[in-house]
Coordinates of C-alpha atoms in Angstrom, one line a residue:
M1 CA -80.9 70.8 72.4
S2 CA -78.2 68.5 73.6
S3 CA -75.0 68.1 71.6
K4 CA -74.9 64.4 72.3
A5 CA -74.5 62.1 69.3
Y6 CA -77.8 60.4 68.8
L7 CA -78.3 57.0 67.2
T8 CA -80.4 57.9 64.1
W9 CA -79.7 54.8 62.1
A10 CA -80.2 51.1 63.0
L11 CA -80.4 47.7 61.4
N12 CA -83.8 46.4 60.2
Q13 CA -84.8 42.7 60.0
E14 CA -83.0 42.4 56.7
G15 CA -79.7 43.7 58.2
D16 CA -79.9 47.0 56.2
L17 CA -79.4 50.4 57.7
V18 CA -82.6 52.4 58.1
H19 CA -83.2 55.9 59.3
V20 CA -85.4 56.5 62.4
D21 CA -87.9 58.4 60.4
E22 CA -88.4 55.5 58.0
V23 CA -89.7 53.0 60.6
P24 CA -92.8 53.0 62.9
N25 CA -92.7 54.8 66.2
G26 CA -92.0 52.8 69.3
N27 CA -91.2 49.2 69.9
E28 CA -92.8 48.1 66.6
C29 CA -89.8 49.4 64.6
C30 CA -88.3 45.9 64.6
C31 CA -84.8 47.3 64.6
V32 CA -81.6 46.3 66.5
C33 CA -78.5 48.1 67.5
P34 CA -75.6 48.0 64.9
H35 CA -73.2 47.4 67.7
C36 CA -74.7 45.1 70.4
K37 CA -77.6 43.8 68.3
S38 CA -80.1 44.5 71.1
A39 CA -83.7 45.5 70.4
L40 CA -84.3 49.2 69.9
C41 CA -87.2 51.6 70.3
A42 CA -87.8 54.2 67.7
K43 CA -88.5 57.7 69.2
N44 CA -89.7 59.6 66.2
G45 CA -93.0 61.1 67.4
G46 CA -93.6 64.8 67.1
D47 CA -92.0 67.3 64.7
G48 CA -88.5 67.0 66.2
E49 CA -88.5 70.4 67.6
K50 CA -88.4 69.4 71.3
M51 CA -86.7 66.1 70.9
I52 CA -84.3 64.8 68.2
H53 CA -85.7 61.7 66.6
H54 CA -83.5 58.7 67.5
F55 CA -83.3 55.1 68.5
A56 CA -83.0 54.0 72.1
H57 CA -82.3 50.6 73.6
L58 CA -85.3 48.8 75.0
S59 CA -83.2 47.7 78.0
G60 CA -82.4 51.3 78.8
A61 CA -78.6 50.6 78.3
D62 CA -76.3 53.3 77.0
C63 CA -74.5 51.5 74.3
V64 CA -71.2 53.3 73.8
G65 CA -70.3 51.9 70.4
A66 CA -73.7 52.2 68.7
V67 CA -73.1 55.4 66.7
E68 CA -69.6 54.2 65.7
S69 CA -70.9 50.9 64.5
A70 CA -73.7 52.6 62.5
L71 CA -71.2 54.9 60.9
H72 CA -68.9 52.0 60.1
K73 CA -71.8 50.1 58.5
M74 CA -72.9 53.1 56.6
A75 CA -69.5 53.7 55.1
K76 CA -69.3 50.1 53.9
D77 CA -72.8 50.3 52.4
V78 CA -71.9 53.6 50.6
L79 CA -68.8 52.1 49.1
S80 CA -70.6 48.9 48.1
E81 CA -73.2 51.0 46.3
S82 CA -71.1 53.7 44.7
K83 CA -68.1 51.4 43.9
C84 CA -65.9 54.6 44.1
V85 CA -63.3 55.8 46.5
F86 CA -60.8 58.7 46.6
L87 CA -57.3 57.2 47.1
P88 CA -54.8 58.7 49.5
N89 CA -51.7 60.6 48.3
R90 CA -48.9 58.2 47.3
F91 CA -45.8 57.6 49.3
D92 CA -43.7 58.7 46.3
G93 CA -45.3 62.2 46.3
R94 CA -48.0 61.6 43.7
L95 CA -51.4 63.0 44.6
G96 CA -54.4 60.9 45.4
E97 CA -57.2 60.4 42.8
Q98 CA -60.7 59.1 42.5
H99 CA -60.8 55.4 41.6
R100 CA -63.8 53.3 40.5
F101 CA -64.2 49.6 40.9
D102 CA -65.9 47.0 38.8
R103 CA -67.3 45.4 41.9
V104 CA -67.0 45.6 45.7
E105 CA -67.3 42.9 48.3
V106 CA -68.1 43.6 51.9
E107 CA -66.5 41.7 54.8
F108 CA -65.2 38.9 52.6
Y109 CA -63.2 36.4 54.6
D110 CA -59.7 35.9 53.1
K111 CA -58.5 32.3 53.9
D112 CA -54.8 33.0 53.3
T113 CA -54.5 35.7 55.8
R114 CA -57.5 34.7 58.0
L115 CA -58.7 38.3 57.9
R116 CA -62.0 39.9 57.1
P117 CA -61.5 43.4 55.5
D118 CA -64.3 45.9 55.6
C119 CA -64.4 46.1 51.8
I120 CA -62.5 44.7 48.8
G121 CA -62.7 46.6 45.5
Y122 CA -61.9 44.7 42.3
N123 CA -60.7 45.8 38.8
E124 CA -60.1 42.8 36.6
D125 CA -57.3 40.8 38.3
K126 CA -56.4 43.6 40.7
S127 CA -57.9 44.2 44.1
L128 CA -57.7 46.8 46.9
W129 CA -58.7 46.4 50.5
I130 CA -60.4 49.3 52.2
E131 CA -60.5 49.5 56.0
F132 CA -62.6 52.1 57.8
K133 CA -61.4 53.5 61.1
R134 CA -63.7 54.9 63.7
T135 CA -62.7 53.9 67.2
H136 CA -59.9 51.4 66.4
A137 CA -57.3 51.6 63.6
V138 CA -56.0 48.5 61.8
D139 CA -53.9 46.9 64.5
T140 CA -50.3 46.2 64.1
K141 CA -50.6 42.4 63.6
K142 CA -53.3 42.9 61.0
R143 CA -51.1 45.5 59.1
G144 CA -48.2 43.0 59.2
K145 CA -50.3 40.3 57.7
I146 CA -51.6 42.6 54.9
I147 CA -48.1 43.7 54.1
S148 CA -46.7 40.2 54.2
A149 CA -49.4 39.0 51.8
H150 CA -48.6 41.8 49.3
I151 CA -52.1 43.1 49.5
D152 CA -52.7 46.7 48.6
C153 CA -54.7 48.3 51.3
I154 CA -55.9 51.8 52.4
E155 CA -57.3 52.9 55.7
I156 CA -60.0 55.7 55.9
D157 CA -60.5 57.5 59.2
L158 CA -64.2 58.2 59.8
N159 CA -63.6 60.3 62.9
G160 CA -65.2 63.7 62.4
C161 CA -67.8 62.3 60.0
S162 CA -71.5 62.7 60.9
L163 CA -74.0 59.9 60.7
D164 CA -75.3 61.2 57.4
P165 CA -75.2 59.0 54.2
V166 CA -74.9 62.0 51.9
A167 CA -71.9 63.4 53.8
I168 CA -70.3 60.0 54.1
K169 CA -70.6 59.4 50.4
E170 CA -69.1 62.8 49.6
F171 CA -66.2 62.1 52.0
I172 CA -65.4 58.7 50.6
M173 CA -65.7 59.6 47.0
N174 CA -64.3 63.1 46.8
S175 CA -61.9 63.8 49.7
V176 CA -58.3 63.0 50.1
E177 CA -58.3 63.8 53.8
N178 CA -57.9 61.3 56.7
R179 CA -56.8 58.3 54.7
K180 CA -53.5 56.6 54.2
W181 CA -51.9 53.6 52.5
I182 CA -51.1 50.5 54.5
R183 CA -49.5 49.0 51.4
D184 CA -49.1 50.6 48.0
I185 CA -48.0 48.5 45.1
S186 CA -46.6 51.6 43.3
V187 CA -43.9 52.0 46.0
S188 CA -43.7 48.5 47.4
N189 CA -39.9 48.3 47.7
R190 CA -39.1 47.4 51.3
K191 CA -36.6 50.0 52.4
A192 CA -35.3 50.9 55.8
G193 CA -34.3 54.0 57.7
H194 CA -35.5 57.5 57.8
A195 CA -37.9 57.6 55.0
S196 CA -36.8 60.6 53.0
G197 CA -36.6 58.1 50.2
S198 CA -32.9 58.8 49.6
G199 CA -31.4 58.4 52.9
Y200 CA -31.6 56.7 56.3
C201 CA -31.6 57.5 59.9
D202 CA -28.6 56.7 62.2
R203 CA -27.5 57.6 65.7
Y204 CA -25.6 60.6 64.4
D205 CA -28.6 62.3 62.7
D206 CA -30.5 65.2 64.2
Y207 CA -33.6 63.3 63.3
Y208 CA -32.5 60.4 65.5
D209 CA -31.6 62.7 68.4
E210 CA -35.1 64.1 68.2
Y211 CA -37.2 61.0 67.7
R212 CA -34.8 58.3 69.1
R213 CA -35.7 55.5 66.8
L214 CA -34.4 53.6 63.8
N215 CA -36.4 51.7 61.3
R216 CA -35.6 48.1 62.0
T217 CA -35.4 45.5 59.2
F218 CA -34.0 42.5 61.1
A219 CA -35.8 40.1 63.5
K220 CA -35.9 36.4 64.4
D221 CA -38.8 34.2 63.4
N222 CA -40.4 31.6 65.6
N223 CA -37.9 29.0 64.4
G224 CA -35.0 31.1 65.5
Q225 CA -34.0 32.1 62.0
L226 CA -32.7 35.6 61.2
V227 CA -35.0 37.4 58.9
N228 CA -34.1 40.5 56.8
L229 CA -37.2 42.4 55.7
R230 CA -35.4 43.7 52.6
D231 CA -35.2 40.1 51.3
D232 CA -39.0 40.2 51.1
M233 CA -39.2 36.7 52.7
A234 CA -41.0 37.7 55.9
N235 CA -44.5 36.5 56.1
M236 CA -46.6 37.1 59.2
N237 CA -49.3 34.7 57.9
E238 CA -46.9 31.9 58.4
H239 CA -44.5 33.0 61.1
S240 CA -44.2 35.1 64.3
Y241 CA -41.3 37.5 64.7
Y242 CA -39.4 38.6 67.7
C243 CA -37.0 41.4 68.6
L244 CA -33.3 40.7 68.5
A245 CA -32.7 43.0 71.5
C246 CA -35.5 42.3 73.9
G247 CA -37.1 39.2 72.6
K248 CA -40.6 40.7 72.5
E249 CA -43.0 39.9 69.6
M250 CA -42.8 42.1 66.5
T251 CA -44.9 42.8 63.5
I252 CA -44.3 44.3 60.0
D253 CA -45.5 47.9 59.7
V254 CA -45.2 50.9 57.3
D255 CA -44.2 54.4 58.4
D256 CA -45.6 57.7 57.1
D257 CA -43.3 57.7 54.1
G258 CA -43.7 54.2 52.9
S259 CA -40.8 52.4 54.5
Y260 CA -41.5 48.9 55.8
L261 CA -40.1 48.0 59.1
F262 CA -40.3 45.6 62.1
T263 CA -42.0 47.2 65.1
H264 CA -43.0 45.9 68.5
V265 CA -46.5 44.7 68.9
E266 CA -46.6 46.4 72.3
E267 CA -45.5 49.9 71.6
Q268 CA -44.1 50.7 75.1
P269 CA -41.6 50.4 76.4
L270 CA -39.3 50.3 73.4
C271 CA -35.9 48.7 73.7
E272 CA -32.8 50.7 72.9
D273 CA -31.6 51.0 69.3
D274 CA -27.9 50.5 70.3
L275 CA -28.8 47.1 71.8
Y276 CA -30.7 46.2 68.7
L277 CA -27.8 47.2 66.4
H278 CA -25.4 45.3 68.6
E279 CA -27.4 42.1 68.6
A280 CA -28.4 42.3 64.9
A281 CA -24.7 42.7 63.9
K282 CA -23.8 39.7 66.0
E283 CA -26.6 37.5 64.6
I284 CA -25.8 38.6 61.0
I285 CA -22.1 37.6 61.3
Y286 CA -23.0 34.3 63.1
A287 CA -25.6 33.3 60.5
K288 CA -23.2 34.3 57.7
F289 CA -20.5 32.1 59.1
H290 CA -22.7 29.0 59.3
A291 CA -24.6 29.5 56.0
S292 CA -21.6 29.4 53.6
N293 CA -18.6 27.3 52.8
D294 CA -16.4 30.4 52.9
F295 CA -16.1 33.4 55.3
P296 CA -14.2 36.3 53.7
I297 CA -12.6 38.9 55.9
S298 CA -11.2 42.1 54.3
I299 CA -7.9 43.1 56.0
P300 CA -6.3 46.5 55.2
Q301 CA -2.7 46.2 53.8
H302 CA -0.1 48.7 52.8
L303 CA 0.9 47.7 49.3
P304 CA 3.8 49.4 47.4
C305 CA 3.7 50.3 43.7
C306 CA 4.8 47.5 41.4
D307 CA 7.2 49.9 39.6
S308 CA 9.1 50.8 42.8
S309 CA 12.4 49.4 41.7
A310 CA 12.4 51.1 38.2
C311 CA 10.5 54.3 38.7
A312 CA 12.6 57.5 39.1
F313 CA 9.8 59.1 41.0
Y314 CA 9.3 56.4 43.6
N315 CA 8.7 57.6 47.2
Q316 CA 8.5 55.0 49.9
E317 CA 6.0 56.9 51.9
E318 CA 3.7 58.2 49.2
C319 CA 3.8 55.4 46.6
V320 CA 1.8 53.1 48.8
K321 CA -1.9 52.0 48.5
D322 CA -4.0 51.1 51.6
K323 CA -6.0 48.3 50.1
H324 CA -8.4 45.7 51.7
I325 CA -7.2 42.2 50.8
P326 CA -9.9 39.5 51.2
Y327 CA -8.9 36.3 53.1
D328 CA -11.2 33.3 53.4
L329 CA -10.8 32.3 57.1
K330 CA -12.4 28.9 56.5
K331 CA -9.6 28.0 54.0
H332 CA -7.1 28.9 56.7
G333 CA -8.7 26.4 59.1
Y334 CA -11.1 28.6 61.0
V335 CA -14.2 26.4 61.2
E336 CA -15.9 27.5 64.5
C337 CA -17.7 30.7 65.4
L338 CA -18.7 31.1 69.0
K339 CA -21.1 33.8 70.4
D340 CA -20.6 35.4 73.8
Y341 CA -17.5 33.5 74.6
M342 CA -15.6 34.3 77.8
F343 CA -11.8 33.7 77.8
P344 CA -10.2 32.3 81.0
N345 CA -9.1 35.0 83.4
T346 CA -11.4 37.6 81.9
K347 CA -14.6 39.1 83.3
Y348 CA -16.4 39.8 80.1
K349 CA -17.8 38.0 77.1
C350 CA -16.5 38.5 73.6
D351 CA -19.2 39.1 71.0
L352 CA -17.8 36.6 68.5
V353 CA -14.8 34.4 68.5
I354 CA -13.6 32.6 65.3
K355 CA -11.3 29.7 65.9
R356 CA -9.7 26.6 64.5
A357 CA -11.1 23.2 65.4
D358 CA -9.1 22.2 68.4
T359 CA -7.4 25.3 69.6
F360 CA -7.9 28.9 70.6
D361 CA -4.4 29.8 69.5
Q362 CA -4.6 32.6 66.9
A363 CA -8.3 32.9 67.5
I364 CA -9.8 36.1 66.0
I365 CA -12.2 38.2 68.1
I366 CA -15.0 40.2 66.4
S367 CA -16.2 43.1 68.7
I368 CA -19.3 45.1 67.9
D369 CA -19.3 48.8 68.6
A370 CA -22.9 50.1 68.7
G371 CA -22.4 53.2 70.7
S372 CA -23.4 52.7 74.3
C373 CA -23.5 48.9 73.7
H374 CA -19.8 47.9 73.4
V375 CA -17.3 45.8 75.4
D376 CA -13.7 46.9 75.2
V377 CA -11.6 43.8 74.5
T378 CA -8.4 45.5 73.5
S379 CA -6.6 44.2 76.6
L380 CA -6.4 40.8 74.9
D381 CA -3.4 39.9 72.7
N382 CA -5.6 38.2 70.1
R383 CA -6.2 39.7 66.7
I384 CA -9.3 41.8 67.0
V385 CA -11.7 43.2 64.4
E386 CA -13.8 46.0 65.9
L387 CA -16.9 46.8 63.8
E388 CA -18.8 50.0 64.2
V389 CA -22.6 49.8 63.5
Y390 CA -24.7 52.9 63.6
N391 CA -27.7 52.3 61.3
E392 CA -29.4 49.8 59.1
E393 CA -27.1 50.5 56.2
S394 CA -24.1 49.4 58.3
L395 CA -25.9 46.2 59.0
M396 CA -26.6 45.6 55.3
T397 CA -22.9 46.1 54.7
L398 CA -22.1 43.3 57.2
Q399 CA -24.6 41.0 55.5
D400 CA -23.7 41.7 51.8
N401 CA -19.9 42.3 52.0
A402 CA -16.8 40.8 53.5
I403 CA -16.2 41.5 57.2
G404 CA -14.2 44.7 57.4
E405 CA -15.6 46.5 54.3
G406 CA -17.5 49.1 56.5
R407 CA -16.2 51.0 59.4
A408 CA -13.7 48.6 61.0
T409 CA -10.6 48.7 63.1
F410 CA -8.0 45.9 62.9
L411 CA -5.9 45.4 66.0
N412 CA -2.8 43.1 66.2
F413 CA -2.9 42.3 62.5
K414 CA 0.2 42.6 60.3
K415 CA -0.2 45.5 57.8
N416 CA 2.7 44.6 55.5
N417 CA 2.1 42.3 52.5
S418 CA 4.3 40.9 49.8
G419 CA 1.9 42.0 47.1
T420 CA 2.0 45.2 45.0
V421 CA -0.5 47.4 43.2
D422 CA -0.5 48.9 39.7
R423 CA 0.8 52.5 39.5
T424 CA -2.7 53.6 38.3
E425 CA -4.0 52.8 41.8
I426 CA -1.5 55.0 43.6
D427 CA -3.2 58.1 44.7
R428 CA -0.3 60.5 44.5
G429 CA -0.1 63.9 42.9
I430 CA 3.3 65.1 41.4
E431 CA 4.0 68.7 40.4
K432 CA 5.0 68.9 36.8
F433 CA 6.2 72.0 34.9
E434 CA 6.2 72.0 31.1
L435 CA 7.8 74.5 28.7
F436 CA 6.6 74.5 25.1
S437 CA 8.4 75.5 21.9
S438 CA 6.2 78.6 21.7
G439 CA 7.6 79.9 25.0
K440 CA 4.4 79.3 26.9
H441 CA 4.5 77.1 29.9
H442 CA 2.1 75.1 32.1
L443 CA 2.3 73.8 35.7
D444 CA -0.1 71.1 37.1
I445 CA -0.4 68.2 39.5
V446 CA -0.5 64.9 37.7
S447 CA -0.9 61.3 38.8
C448 CA 1.9 58.7 38.6
S449 CA 0.3 57.1 35.6
E450 CA 0.2 60.4 33.7
I451 CA 3.7 61.6 34.5
N452 CA 5.2 60.4 31.2
N453 CA 2.5 61.9 29.0
R454 CA 3.7 65.0 27.1
K455 CA 2.5 67.2 24.3
R456 CA 4.3 67.2 20.9
S457 CA 5.6 70.8 21.5
T458 CA 7.1 70.1 24.9
V459 CA 10.8 71.1 25.0
C460 CA 11.4 70.8 28.8
E461 CA 9.9 69.2 31.9
I462 CA 10.7 69.9 35.5
I463 CA 9.2 67.4 37.9
F464 CA 9.2 67.8 41.7
A465 CA 9.8 64.1 42.6
E466 CA 10.4 64.0 46.4
Q467 CA 9.1 67.1 48.1
T468 CA 6.3 69.2 46.7
M469 CA 6.3 73.0 46.8
G470 CA 3.4 75.4 46.5
L471 CA 2.2 75.7 42.9
Y472 CA 3.3 79.4 42.7
E473 CA 6.8 78.6 44.2
A474 CA 7.2 75.6 41.9
K475 CA 6.4 77.8 38.9
I476 CA 8.8 80.5 39.9
Y477 CA 11.5 77.9 40.6
S478 CA 10.9 76.3 37.2
L479 CA 11.0 79.6 35.3
L480 CA 14.2 80.5 37.1
K481 CA 15.8 77.3 35.9
C482 CA 14.7 77.9 32.4
Y483 CA 16.0 81.5 32.6
Q484 CA 19.4 80.4 33.8
K485 CA 19.7 78.0 30.8
K486 CA 18.5 80.8 28.5
R487 CA 15.5 78.8 27.2
K488 CA 12.9 80.6 25.2
A489 CA 10.0 81.5 27.5
C490 CA 7.9 84.3 28.9
Y491 CA 9.7 85.4 32.1
C492 CA 7.3 88.2 33.1
E493 CA 6.6 86.5 36.4
L494 CA 10.3 86.9 37.3
C495 CA 10.3 90.6 36.3
F496 CA 11.0 93.4 38.7
F497 CA 8.3 95.5 37.0
L498 CA 5.5 93.1 37.6
S499 CA 3.1 94.3 40.3
E500 CA -0.3 93.2 41.7
V501 CA -3.2 95.7 41.8
N502 CA -6.7 95.3 43.2
S503 CA -9.6 96.4 41.0
Y504 CA -13.2 96.0 42.0
G505 CA -12.2 93.2 44.4
L506 CA -10.1 91.4 41.8
T507 CA -6.3 91.0 41.9
E508 CA -4.5 91.5 38.6
K509 CA -0.8 91.4 37.7
I510 CA 0.3 94.3 35.5
C511 CA 3.5 95.7 34.1
R512 CA 4.4 99.0 35.7
R513 CA 6.0 100.2 32.4
Y514 CA 3.0 99.6 30.1
K515 CA 2.3 103.4 30.0
T516 CA 5.8 104.6 29.4
K517 CA 7.3 101.8 27.3
G518 CA 4.3 100.3 25.6
T519 CA 4.7 96.9 27.2
P520 CA 1.6 94.7 27.6
Q521 CA -0.5 95.9 30.5
Y522 CA -1.5 92.3 31.5
P523 CA 1.6 90.4 30.6
I524 CA 0.5 87.1 32.2
R525 CA -2.4 87.0 29.8
E526 CA -0.4 87.9 26.6
A527 CA 2.8 86.0 27.5
P528 CA 5.3 88.1 25.6
I529 CA 8.7 86.5 24.7
D530 CA 12.1 88.3 24.9
C531 CA 10.8 91.6 26.3
E532 CA 13.5 94.2 25.9
Y533 CA 12.5 95.9 29.2
F534 CA 12.7 92.7 31.3
S535 CA 14.6 93.1 34.6
L536 CA 15.1 90.1 37.0
N537 CA 13.5 90.5 40.4
R538 CA 16.6 89.6 42.6
T539 CA 14.6 89.5 45.8
L540 CA 12.2 87.0 44.4
V541 CA 15.0 84.9 43.1
A542 CA 16.8 84.9 46.4
N543 CA 13.7 83.7 48.2
I544 CA 13.1 80.9 45.8
E545 CA 16.7 79.7 45.8
R546 CA 16.8 79.6 49.6
D547 CA 13.6 77.6 50.1
P548 CA 13.9 74.3 48.0
T549 CA 16.9 72.8 49.7
D550 CA 15.0 69.5 50.4
V551 CA 13.3 69.4 47.1
T552 CA 14.3 66.6 44.6
V553 CA 13.9 67.9 41.1
I554 CA 14.1 66.0 37.8
E555 CA 14.7 67.9 34.6
R556 CA 14.1 66.4 31.2
E557 CA 14.7 68.1 27.8
F558 CA 13.1 67.1 24.5
E559 CA 13.2 67.9 20.8
P560 CA 9.7 69.1 19.8
I561 CA 8.0 66.6 17.5

């Protein structure tokens, strides 16, 4: 027998699907094709051994979509009758499950979206659209309208299903295969980027190098307004949207992991991501300038510590904080923002120029660096802010923060400022040695704000103010100072008899006289005081005394509290 798919189901006069063996043989079956609605002839004579019972068009035409339309109609009838469907796996990782409806409507026309879904299932005040795919999936514009209207919807792929109501029912009700969410209320947050859920794709990712695409969240509507999909204001039932890079029509879509994005209605050819990032950044800044009464720009400044004049540990190079200071350009008279402006005697256009009302003197240029899409304007003497954009998150930074908060380079700006910062903001580590009344000692790197903190039992501090040493060298240097002043301490680390041994991959310091004189085997652990067998390591002392010629040390003594 032929492997050809035969039309075994057709529509009767009431519009219901009937099997070929349920109607009279021949032209009196009174059935029409589910696809083209042409009259059919039932060929159900005989026992079916020599010829499969089937319907044929009276005109003799070979209707390509007949079987697909019958399968589509059968799926809708099965769902309408059973009121049950197996949901797809969720975008957030939860597994699909069987779901029953209170009622199901077939091909109900939705006035708001002007769409007619295959089925709508209802549970009290909640609804779910179900679309069946055979030859054509839900097209991009339709998906966009469904997402914009916040309608939960799934698509079930009927490819691979036979024209058998029992098999179709089993597939719809009990299988999780070949179905997906178009919109899922449980994970309806509109996020962008590579949809791992916790990250995003950019031009530096291996994922991007392989697939060459970013999830785009910015576009322009038919009124020329910039739209950010994350603001949840896009609505394809009211507006059309267009690509910022190539100007072609776009729609709202969802990727395989539940991230909503703008995508081209025509899939090929796609415009370059670098061009999209460049144009999106430019439009964001331009719209931001004209939408508000202020326009903050965050300029990096080198600010010294506020205690510079009184602090004994102040270092001009280290006690400085690089801090972004916000300036409102509009308060300084910058009231115009120009796109793609070409200065006289140049051969290129600047992305954005921000200027005062009647002059280009002291105009500020904003240049967008989006990889391959970048114009070098550094030959100009103007103040220049070069902004690097590389993914959707960098675009969000431009929209939500002052210009310069992300990856930015400021050229021809003054970096010195009359302001200061609190010492708690200075990111400087100072080596500090402490000797306690028990003879034990401690060396650590502390911040400026902690330098004056001390324990009740501290009797001596040695602080390396100007030039740091290695921690070991600083400890030996400090112990040597204490030894020279005959302070009570454990000086085993200065002792000639201290040696390093390797045991099972570990390095330990032991006293070579522990067997003959009964000294502690591991003196660093036990910290003995006034060992009668102590002998100063002259070589170690000579090395330490030779090295710290450029080290500024401050010693402070205290009475234990």
